[in-house]
mmCIF file of C-alpha atoms in Angstrom:
data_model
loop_
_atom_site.group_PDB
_atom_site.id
_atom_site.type_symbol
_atom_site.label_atom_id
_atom_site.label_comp_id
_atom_site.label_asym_id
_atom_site.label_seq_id
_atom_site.Cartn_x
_atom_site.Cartn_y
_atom_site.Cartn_z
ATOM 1 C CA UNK Z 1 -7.935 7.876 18.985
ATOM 2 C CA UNK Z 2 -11.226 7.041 17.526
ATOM 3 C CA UNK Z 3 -12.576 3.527 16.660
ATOM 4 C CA UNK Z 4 -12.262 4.087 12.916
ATOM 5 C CA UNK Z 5 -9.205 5.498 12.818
ATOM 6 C CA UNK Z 6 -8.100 2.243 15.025
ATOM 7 C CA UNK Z 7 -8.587 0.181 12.323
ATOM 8 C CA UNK Z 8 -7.509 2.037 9.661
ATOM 9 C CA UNK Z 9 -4.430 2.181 11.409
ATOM 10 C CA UNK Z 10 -4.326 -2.012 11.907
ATOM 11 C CA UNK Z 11 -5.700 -2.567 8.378
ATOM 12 C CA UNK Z 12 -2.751 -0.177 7.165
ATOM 13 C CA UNK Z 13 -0.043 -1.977 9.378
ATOM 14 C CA UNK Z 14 -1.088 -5.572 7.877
ATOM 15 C CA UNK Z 15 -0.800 -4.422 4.466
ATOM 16 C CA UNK Z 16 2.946 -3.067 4.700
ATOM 17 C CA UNK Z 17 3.731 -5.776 6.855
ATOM 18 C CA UNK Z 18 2.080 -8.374 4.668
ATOM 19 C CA UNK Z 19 3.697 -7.341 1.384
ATOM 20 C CA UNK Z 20 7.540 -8.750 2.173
ATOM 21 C CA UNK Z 21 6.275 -12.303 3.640
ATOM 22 C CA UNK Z 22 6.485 -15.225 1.241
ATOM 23 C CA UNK Z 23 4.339 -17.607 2.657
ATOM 24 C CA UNK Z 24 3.750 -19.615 -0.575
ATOM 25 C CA UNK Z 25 7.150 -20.166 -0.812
ATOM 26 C CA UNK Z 26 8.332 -22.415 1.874
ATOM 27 C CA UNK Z 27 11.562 -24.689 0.564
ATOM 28 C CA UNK Z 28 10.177 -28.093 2.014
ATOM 29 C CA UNK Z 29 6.660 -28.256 0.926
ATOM 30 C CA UNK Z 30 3.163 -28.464 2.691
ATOM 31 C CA UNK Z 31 1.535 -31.071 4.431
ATOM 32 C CA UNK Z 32 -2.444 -31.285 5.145
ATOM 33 C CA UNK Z 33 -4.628 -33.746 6.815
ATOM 34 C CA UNK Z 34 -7.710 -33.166 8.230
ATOM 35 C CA UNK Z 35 -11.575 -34.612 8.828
ATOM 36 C CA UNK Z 36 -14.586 -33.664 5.946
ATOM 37 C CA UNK Z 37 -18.163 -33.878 5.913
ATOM 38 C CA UNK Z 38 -20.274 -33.916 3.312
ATOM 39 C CA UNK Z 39 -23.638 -33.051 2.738
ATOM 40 C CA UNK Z 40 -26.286 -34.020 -0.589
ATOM 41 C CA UNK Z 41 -29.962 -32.737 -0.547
ATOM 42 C CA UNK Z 42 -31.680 -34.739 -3.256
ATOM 43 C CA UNK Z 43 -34.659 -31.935 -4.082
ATOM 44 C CA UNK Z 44 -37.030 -34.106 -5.864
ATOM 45 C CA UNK Z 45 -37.377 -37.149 -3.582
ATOM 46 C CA UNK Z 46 -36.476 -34.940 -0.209
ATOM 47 C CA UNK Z 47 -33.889 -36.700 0.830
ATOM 48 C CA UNK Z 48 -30.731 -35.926 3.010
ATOM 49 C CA UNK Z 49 -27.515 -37.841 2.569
ATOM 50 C CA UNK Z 50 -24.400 -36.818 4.878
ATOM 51 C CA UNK Z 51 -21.187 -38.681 4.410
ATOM 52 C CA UNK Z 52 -17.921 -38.424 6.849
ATOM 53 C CA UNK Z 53 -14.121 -38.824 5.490
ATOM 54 C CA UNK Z 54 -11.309 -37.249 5.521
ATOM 55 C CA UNK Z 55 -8.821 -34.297 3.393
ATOM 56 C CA UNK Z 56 -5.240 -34.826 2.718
ATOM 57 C CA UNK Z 57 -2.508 -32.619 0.817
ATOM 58 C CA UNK Z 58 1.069 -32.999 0.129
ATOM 59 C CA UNK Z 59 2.496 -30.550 -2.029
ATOM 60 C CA UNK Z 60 6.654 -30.349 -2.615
ATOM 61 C CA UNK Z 61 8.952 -28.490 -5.014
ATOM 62 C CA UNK Z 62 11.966 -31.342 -6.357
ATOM 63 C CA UNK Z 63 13.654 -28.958 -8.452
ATOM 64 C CA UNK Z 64 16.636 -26.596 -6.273
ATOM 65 C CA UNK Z 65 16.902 -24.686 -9.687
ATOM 66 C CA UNK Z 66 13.489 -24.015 -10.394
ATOM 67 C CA UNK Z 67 11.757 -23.278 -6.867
ATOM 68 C CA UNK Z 68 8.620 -21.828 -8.298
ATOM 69 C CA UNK Z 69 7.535 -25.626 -9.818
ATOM 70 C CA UNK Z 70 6.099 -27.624 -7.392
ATOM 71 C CA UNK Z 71 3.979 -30.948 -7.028
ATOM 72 C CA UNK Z 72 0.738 -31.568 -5.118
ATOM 73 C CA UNK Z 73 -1.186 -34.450 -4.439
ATOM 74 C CA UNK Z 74 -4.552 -34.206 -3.540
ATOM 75 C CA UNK Z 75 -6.879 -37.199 -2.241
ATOM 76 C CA UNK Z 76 -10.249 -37.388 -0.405
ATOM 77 C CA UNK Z 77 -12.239 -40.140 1.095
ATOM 78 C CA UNK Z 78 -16.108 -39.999 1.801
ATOM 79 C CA UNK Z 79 -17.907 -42.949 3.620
ATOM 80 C CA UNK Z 80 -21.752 -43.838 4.204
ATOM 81 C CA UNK Z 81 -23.240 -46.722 4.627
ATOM 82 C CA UNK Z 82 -23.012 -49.213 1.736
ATOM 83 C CA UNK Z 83 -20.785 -46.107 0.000
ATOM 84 C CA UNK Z 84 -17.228 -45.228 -0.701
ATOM 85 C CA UNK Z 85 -15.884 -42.165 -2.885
ATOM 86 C CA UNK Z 86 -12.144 -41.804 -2.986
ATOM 87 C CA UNK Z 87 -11.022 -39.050 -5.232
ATOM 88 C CA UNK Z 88 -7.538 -38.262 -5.938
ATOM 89 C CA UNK Z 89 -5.971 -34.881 -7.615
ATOM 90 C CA UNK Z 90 -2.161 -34.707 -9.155
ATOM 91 C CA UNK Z 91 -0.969 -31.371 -10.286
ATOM 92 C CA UNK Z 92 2.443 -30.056 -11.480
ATOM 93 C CA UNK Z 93 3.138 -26.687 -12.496
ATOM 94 C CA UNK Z 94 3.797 -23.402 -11.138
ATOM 95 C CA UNK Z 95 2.182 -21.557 -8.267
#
């Protein structure tokens, strides 16, 4: 079997495979945490700022009846020196 026809084969196999997962769907919700970086290039006085912090996501689906609306709650963090930026996201609707 040729290389080509190799993946064909695999990129075939995913797709049919792929189509009867539900991935998105999970009955308990999501939870993310995780490190960011950050990185500003100020163009007209050259400078370079880089700030460190951190990711989180919770994300959950209340209603039994309904399992296609969901909450999530999004929040960031990004230090520096002498800086702080905290930004948090609520959303509620449907996937």
């Amino acid at each position: 079997m040729s290389k080509i026809a190799a993946v064909v084969l695999a990129f075939l196999s995913l797709m049919l495979f792929a189509t009867p997962s539900r991935a998105q769907l999970l009955p308990s919700g999501n939870v993310y945490v995780g490190a960011a970086y950050g990185d500003l290039v100020d163009v007209i006085a050259t400078n370079r700022y880089t700030f460190r912090g951190w990711n989180a996501s919770i994300e959950d689906f209340p209603l039994t009846r309904h399992p296609h609306i969901g909450v999530v709650l999004d929040g960031s963090g990004f230090y520096r020196v002498g800086i702080q930026q905290y930004n948090l996201l609520s959303d509620q609707g449907s996937p």
